[in-house]
Amino acid sequence: MQCPDCKQLYKVDEWDKYQTCYAVKIPSSENWEAFDSESLIKERIVQNRGGLTNESCMWSGCDIKQVKGSAFCVNHLYSGGTRA
């Protein structure tokens, strides 16, 4: 998407009435589909939930720290569809 006033470009999630959708600023229209917004969204998920705990993710074999309010790390939350 592009702002009609300032022309800033955004990569926008598909609408999902059950999840938070993100609009991430992208630097240019060249190769915009390849722009990786995943790390920015994961960072926002952790911030929105208040950070990480000292406990390891409950996913089998995963040693990454849990996101507060969850039993899973941000990678497994994200891969499961969580965006909030």
mmCIF file of N, CA and C in Angstrom:
data_model
loop_
_atom_site.group_PDB
_atom_site.id
_atom_site.type_symbol
_atom_site.label_atom_id
_atom_site.label_comp_id
_atom_site.label_asym_id
_atom_site.label_seq_id
_atom_site.Cartn_x
_atom_site.Cartn_y
_atom_site.Cartn_z
ATOM 1 N N MET A 1 0.844 -1.175 0.000
ATOM 2 C CA MET A 1 0.000 0.000 0.000
ATOM 3 C C MET A 1 0.890 1.240 0.000
ATOM 4 N N GLN A 2 0.304 2.346 -0.439
ATOM 5 C CA GLN A 2 1.045 3.605 -0.466
ATOM 6 C C GLN A 2 0.146 4.729 0.044
ATOM 7 N N CYS A 3 0.718 5.543 0.936
ATOM 8 C CA CYS A 3 -0.009 6.695 1.454
ATOM 9 C C CYS A 3 -0.234 7.682 0.304
ATOM 10 N N PRO A 4 -1.471 8.115 0.092
ATOM 11 C CA PRO A 4 -1.738 9.032 -1.007
ATOM 12 C C PRO A 4 -1.133 10.427 -0.801
ATOM 13 N N ASP A 5 -0.863 10.789 0.454
ATOM 14 C CA ASP A 5 -0.323 12.115 0.734
ATOM 15 C C ASP A 5 1.205 12.152 0.667
ATOM 16 N N CYS A 6 1.859 11.303 1.457
ATOM 17 C CA CYS A 6 3.327 11.371 1.539
ATOM 18 C C CYS A 6 4.029 10.348 0.648
ATOM 19 N N LYS A 7 3.276 9.415 0.066
ATOM 20 C CA LYS A 7 3.805 8.381 -0.833
ATOM 21 C C LYS A 7 4.624 7.298 -0.134
ATOM 22 N N GLN A 8 4.612 7.272 1.217
ATOM 23 C CA GLN A 8 5.320 6.215 1.950
ATOM 24 C C GLN A 8 4.708 4.870 1.592
ATOM 25 N N LEU A 9 5.561 3.864 1.395
ATOM 26 C CA LEU A 9 5.115 2.519 1.067
ATOM 27 C C LEU A 9 5.033 1.665 2.328
ATOM 28 N N TYR A 10 4.042 0.778 2.366
ATOM 29 C CA TYR A 10 3.823 -0.115 3.498
ATOM 30 C C TYR A 10 3.545 -1.527 3.006
ATOM 31 N N LYS A 11 4.079 -2.498 3.732
ATOM 32 C CA LYS A 11 3.714 -3.887 3.514
ATOM 33 C C LYS A 11 2.679 -4.199 4.587
ATOM 34 N N VAL A 12 1.485 -4.597 4.180
ATOM 35 C CA VAL A 12 0.357 -4.746 5.103
ATOM 36 C C VAL A 12 -0.083 -6.207 5.144
ATOM 37 N N ASP A 13 -0.315 -6.710 6.372
ATOM 38 C CA ASP A 13 -0.829 -8.077 6.540
ATOM 39 C C ASP A 13 -2.203 -8.210 5.905
ATOM 40 N N GLU A 14 -2.516 -9.436 5.504
ATOM 41 C CA GLU A 14 -3.874 -9.710 5.049
ATOM 42 C C GLU A 14 -4.819 -9.566 6.231
ATOM 43 N N TRP A 15 -6.017 -9.092 5.973
ATOM 44 C CA TRP A 15 -7.001 -8.870 7.021
ATOM 45 C C TRP A 15 -7.377 -10.185 7.689
ATOM 46 N N ASP A 16 -7.393 -10.170 9.021
ATOM 47 C CA ASP A 16 -7.829 -11.306 9.828
ATOM 48 C C ASP A 16 -8.528 -10.720 11.043
ATOM 49 N N LYS A 17 -9.841 -10.906 11.131
ATOM 50 C CA LYS A 17 -10.579 -10.268 12.217
ATOM 51 C C LYS A 17 -10.221 -10.823 13.593
ATOM 52 N N TYR A 18 -9.487 -11.930 13.650
ATOM 53 C CA TYR A 18 -9.115 -12.524 14.927
ATOM 54 C C TYR A 18 -7.682 -12.210 15.355
ATOM 55 N N GLN A 19 -6.915 -11.515 14.521
ATOM 56 C CA GLN A 19 -5.520 -11.223 14.826
ATOM 57 C C GLN A 19 -5.204 -9.754 14.586
ATOM 58 N N THR A 20 -4.154 -9.280 15.263
ATOM 59 C CA THR A 20 -3.625 -7.953 15.003
ATOM 60 C C THR A 20 -2.963 -7.963 13.633
ATOM 61 N N CYS A 21 -3.229 -6.948 12.838
ATOM 62 C CA CYS A 21 -2.594 -6.831 11.529
ATOM 63 C C CYS A 21 -1.567 -5.708 11.592
ATOM 64 N N TYR A 22 -0.479 -5.874 10.865
ATOM 65 C CA TYR A 22 0.609 -4.903 10.883
ATOM 66 C C TYR A 22 0.783 -4.249 9.531
ATOM 67 N N ALA A 23 1.170 -2.977 9.572
ATOM 68 C CA ALA A 23 1.589 -2.227 8.384
ATOM 69 C C ALA A 23 3.015 -1.779 8.666
ATOM 70 N N VAL A 24 3.964 -2.299 7.895
ATOM 71 C CA VAL A 24 5.377 -2.025 8.104
ATOM 72 C C VAL A 24 5.892 -1.153 6.970
ATOM 73 N N LYS A 25 6.572 -0.057 7.340
ATOM 74 C CA LYS A 25 7.154 0.818 6.319
ATOM 75 C C LYS A 25 8.226 0.069 5.546
ATOM 76 N N ILE A 26 8.228 0.234 4.228
ATOM 77 C CA ILE A 26 9.273 -0.365 3.409
ATOM 78 C C ILE A 26 10.018 0.744 2.669
ATOM 79 N N PRO A 27 11.312 0.512 2.408
ATOM 80 C CA PRO A 27 12.154 1.580 1.872
ATOM 81 C C PRO A 27 11.896 1.963 0.415
ATOM 82 N N SER A 28 11.511 1.013 -0.440
ATOM 83 C CA SER A 28 11.290 1.361 -1.844
ATOM 84 C C SER A 28 10.354 0.358 -2.487
ATOM 85 N N SER A 29 9.874 0.708 -3.665
ATOM 86 C CA SER A 29 8.958 -0.184 -4.375
ATOM 87 C C SER A 29 9.701 -1.308 -5.089
ATOM 88 N N GLU A 30 11.018 -1.176 -5.224
ATOM 89 C CA GLU A 30 11.805 -2.222 -5.865
ATOM 90 C C GLU A 30 11.891 -3.439 -4.957
ATOM 91 N N ASN A 31 11.489 -4.572 -5.492
ATOM 92 C CA ASN A 31 11.588 -5.839 -4.787
ATOM 93 C C ASN A 31 10.842 -5.822 -3.444
ATOM 94 N N TRP A 32 9.733 -5.092 -3.364
ATOM 95 C CA TRP A 32 9.005 -4.938 -2.108
ATOM 96 C C TRP A 32 8.451 -6.256 -1.586
ATOM 97 N N GLU A 33 8.123 -7.181 -2.485
ATOM 98 C CA GLU A 33 7.557 -8.452 -2.046
ATOM 99 C C GLU A 33 8.560 -9.284 -1.258
ATOM 100 N N ALA A 34 9.850 -9.055 -1.487
ATOM 101 C CA ALA A 34 10.891 -9.800 -0.790
ATOM 102 C C ALA A 34 11.267 -9.156 0.546
ATOM 103 N N PHE A 35 10.743 -7.963 0.835
ATOM 104 C CA PHE A 35 11.058 -7.278 2.090
ATOM 105 C C PHE A 35 10.609 -8.139 3.262
ATOM 106 N N ASP A 36 11.526 -8.434 4.180
ATOM 107 C CA ASP A 36 11.239 -9.315 5.305
ATOM 108 C C ASP A 36 10.812 -8.499 6.524
ATOM 109 N N SER A 37 9.526 -8.546 6.834
ATOM 110 C CA SER A 37 8.996 -7.822 7.984
ATOM 111 C C SER A 37 8.846 -8.732 9.200
ATOM 112 N N GLU A 38 9.169 -10.008 9.062
ATOM 113 C CA GLU A 38 8.968 -10.973 10.139
ATOM 114 C C GLU A 38 9.698 -10.594 11.430
ATOM 115 N N SER A 39 10.959 -10.189 11.325
ATOM 116 C CA SER A 39 11.717 -9.858 12.540
ATOM 117 C C SER A 39 11.135 -8.627 13.236
ATOM 118 N N LEU A 40 10.638 -7.665 12.469
ATOM 119 C CA LEU A 40 10.022 -6.474 13.068
ATOM 120 C C LEU A 40 8.731 -6.832 13.801
ATOM 121 N N ILE A 41 7.954 -7.716 13.213
ATOM 122 C CA ILE A 41 6.696 -8.127 13.836
ATOM 123 C C ILE A 41 6.968 -8.954 15.093
ATOM 124 N N LYS A 42 7.957 -9.844 15.035
ATOM 125 C CA LYS A 42 8.314 -10.633 16.219
ATOM 126 C C LYS A 42 8.770 -9.729 17.362
ATOM 127 N N GLU A 43 9.550 -8.718 17.031
ATOM 128 C CA GLU A 43 10.011 -7.758 18.046
ATOM 129 C C GLU A 43 8.819 -7.058 18.697
ATOM 130 N N ARG A 44 7.837 -6.684 17.889
ATOM 131 C CA ARG A 44 6.639 -6.010 18.402
ATOM 132 C C ARG A 44 5.798 -6.954 19.264
ATOM 133 N N ILE A 45 5.716 -8.224 18.895
ATOM 134 C CA ILE A 45 4.975 -9.203 19.700
ATOM 135 C C ILE A 45 5.584 -9.286 21.097
ATOM 136 N N VAL A 46 6.914 -9.378 21.170
ATOM 137 C CA VAL A 46 7.596 -9.455 22.468
ATOM 138 C C VAL A 46 7.348 -8.178 23.266
ATOM 139 N N GLN A 47 7.451 -7.008 22.636
ATOM 140 C CA GLN A 47 7.205 -5.738 23.324
ATOM 141 C C GLN A 47 5.767 -5.659 23.831
ATOM 142 N N ASN A 48 4.811 -6.033 22.991
ATOM 143 C CA ASN A 48 3.401 -5.961 23.364
ATOM 144 C C ASN A 48 3.074 -6.833 24.569
ATOM 145 N N ARG A 49 3.815 -7.912 24.739
ATOM 146 C CA ARG A 49 3.547 -8.846 25.832
ATOM 147 C C ARG A 49 4.448 -8.615 27.039
ATOM 148 N N GLY A 50 5.275 -7.594 26.994
ATOM 149 C CA GLY A 50 6.070 -7.230 28.164
ATOM 150 C C GLY A 50 7.424 -7.889 28.278
ATOM 151 N N GLY A 51 7.896 -8.493 27.193
ATOM 152 C CA GLY A 51 9.235 -9.070 27.197
ATOM 153 C C GLY A 51 9.249 -10.587 27.279
ATOM 154 N N LEU A 52 10.380 -11.101 27.781
ATOM 155 C CA LEU A 52 10.593 -12.543 27.873
ATOM 156 C C LEU A 52 10.684 -12.969 29.334
ATOM 157 N N THR A 53 10.456 -14.255 29.573
ATOM 158 C CA THR A 53 10.628 -14.821 30.911
ATOM 159 C C THR A 53 11.998 -15.498 30.983
ATOM 160 N N ASN A 54 12.292 -16.112 32.102
ATOM 161 C CA ASN A 54 13.524 -16.883 32.245
ATOM 162 C C ASN A 54 13.309 -18.359 31.925
ATOM 163 N N GLU A 55 12.084 -18.723 31.604
ATOM 164 C CA GLU A 55 11.729 -20.113 31.306
ATOM 165 C C GLU A 55 11.928 -20.410 29.824
ATOM 166 N N SER A 56 12.298 -21.643 29.521
ATOM 167 C CA SER A 56 12.460 -22.066 28.126
ATOM 168 C C SER A 56 11.112 -22.381 27.495
ATOM 169 N N CYS A 57 11.047 -22.212 26.215
ATOM 170 C CA CYS A 57 9.861 -22.521 25.414
ATOM 171 C C CYS A 57 9.435 -23.965 25.653
ATOM 172 N N MET A 58 8.133 -24.205 25.680
ATOM 173 C CA MET A 58 7.597 -25.547 25.914
ATOM 174 C C MET A 58 7.607 -26.415 24.654
ATOM 175 N N TRP A 59 7.929 -25.844 23.512
ATOM 176 C CA TRP A 59 8.003 -26.611 22.267
ATOM 177 C C TRP A 59 9.137 -27.623 22.410
ATOM 178 N N SER A 60 8.903 -28.820 22.054
ATOM 179 C CA SER A 60 9.891 -29.889 22.213
ATOM 180 C C SER A 60 11.217 -29.545 21.537
ATOM 181 N N GLY A 61 12.291 -29.545 22.329
ATOM 182 C CA GLY A 61 13.627 -29.300 21.812
ATOM 183 C C GLY A 61 14.007 -27.841 21.660
ATOM 184 N N CYS A 62 13.148 -26.921 22.072
ATOM 185 C CA CYS A 62 13.431 -25.486 21.924
ATOM 186 C C CYS A 62 13.921 -24.911 23.252
ATOM 187 N N ASP A 63 15.031 -24.208 23.216
ATOM 188 C CA ASP A 63 15.608 -23.610 24.426
ATOM 189 C C ASP A 63 15.494 -22.087 24.458
ATOM 190 N N ILE A 64 14.776 -21.500 23.509
ATOM 191 C CA ILE A 64 14.593 -20.047 23.477
ATOM 192 C C ILE A 64 13.624 -19.666 24.606
ATOM 193 N N LYS A 65 13.815 -18.503 25.189
ATOM 194 C CA LYS A 65 12.989 -18.051 26.320
ATOM 195 C C LYS A 65 11.542 -17.787 25.903
ATOM 196 N N GLN A 66 10.625 -18.095 26.830
ATOM 197 C CA GLN A 66 9.197 -17.870 26.613
ATOM 198 C C GLN A 66 8.885 -16.381 26.568
ATOM 199 N N VAL A 67 7.864 -16.025 25.801
ATOM 200 C CA VAL A 67 7.317 -14.683 25.818
ATOM 201 C C VAL A 67 6.392 -14.607 27.027
ATOM 202 N N LYS A 68 6.432 -13.498 27.758
ATOM 203 C CA LYS A 68 5.564 -13.344 28.932
ATOM 204 C C LYS A 68 4.109 -13.589 28.550
ATOM 205 N N GLY A 69 3.418 -14.303 29.402
ATOM 206 C CA GLY A 69 2.011 -14.609 29.157
ATOM 207 C C GLY A 69 1.802 -15.779 28.212
ATOM 208 N N SER A 70 2.877 -16.464 27.868
ATOM 209 C CA SER A 70 2.796 -17.593 26.949
ATOM 210 C C SER A 70 3.741 -18.690 27.413
ATOM 211 N N ALA A 71 3.503 -19.887 26.950
ATOM 212 C CA ALA A 71 4.414 -20.990 27.238
ATOM 213 C C ALA A 71 5.438 -21.171 26.131
ATOM 214 N N PHE A 72 5.365 -20.317 25.099
ATOM 215 C CA PHE A 72 6.204 -20.492 23.920
ATOM 216 C C PHE A 72 7.086 -19.281 23.638
ATOM 217 N N CYS A 73 8.132 -19.513 22.868
ATOM 218 C CA CYS A 73 9.011 -18.431 22.416
ATOM 219 C C CYS A 73 8.321 -17.676 21.273
ATOM 220 N N VAL A 74 8.881 -16.553 20.912
ATOM 221 C CA VAL A 74 8.277 -15.731 19.868
ATOM 222 C C VAL A 74 8.260 -16.457 18.519
ATOM 223 N N ASN A 75 9.271 -17.269 18.248
ATOM 224 C CA ASN A 75 9.302 -17.982 16.969
ATOM 225 C C ASN A 75 8.140 -18.960 16.838
ATOM 226 N N HIS A 76 7.835 -19.673 17.916
ATOM 227 C CA HIS A 76 6.740 -20.635 17.862
ATOM 228 C C HIS A 76 5.373 -19.951 17.952
ATOM 229 N N LEU A 77 5.286 -18.837 18.651
ATOM 230 C CA LEU A 77 4.048 -18.057 18.621
ATOM 231 C C LEU A 77 3.761 -17.579 17.201
ATOM 232 N N TYR A 78 4.780 -17.013 16.573
ATOM 233 C CA TYR A 78 4.644 -16.472 15.213
ATOM 234 C C TYR A 78 4.274 -17.573 14.221
ATOM 235 N N SER A 79 4.981 -18.697 14.289
ATOM 236 C CA SER A 79 4.719 -19.779 13.337
ATOM 237 C C SER A 79 3.319 -20.373 13.531
ATOM 238 N N GLY A 80 2.761 -20.220 14.733
ATOM 239 C CA GLY A 80 1.411 -20.676 15.007
ATOM 240 C C GLY A 80 0.332 -19.685 14.614
ATOM 241 N N GLY A 81 0.735 -18.531 14.122
ATOM 242 C CA GLY A 81 -0.235 -17.545 13.649
ATOM 243 C C GLY A 81 -0.469 -16.371 14.573
ATOM 244 N N THR A 82 0.144 -16.370 15.750
ATOM 245 C CA THR A 82 -0.066 -15.270 16.698
ATOM 246 C C THR A 82 0.584 -14.001 16.164
ATOM 247 N N ARG A 83 -0.124 -12.878 16.251
ATOM 248 C CA ARG A 83 0.411 -11.595 15.818
ATOM 249 C C ARG A 83 0.237 -10.512 16.880
ATOM 250 N N ALA A 84 -0.372 -10.860 17.998
ATOM 251 C CA ALA A 84 -0.588 -9.860 19.052
ATOM 252 C C ALA A 84 0.295 -10.124 20.247
#
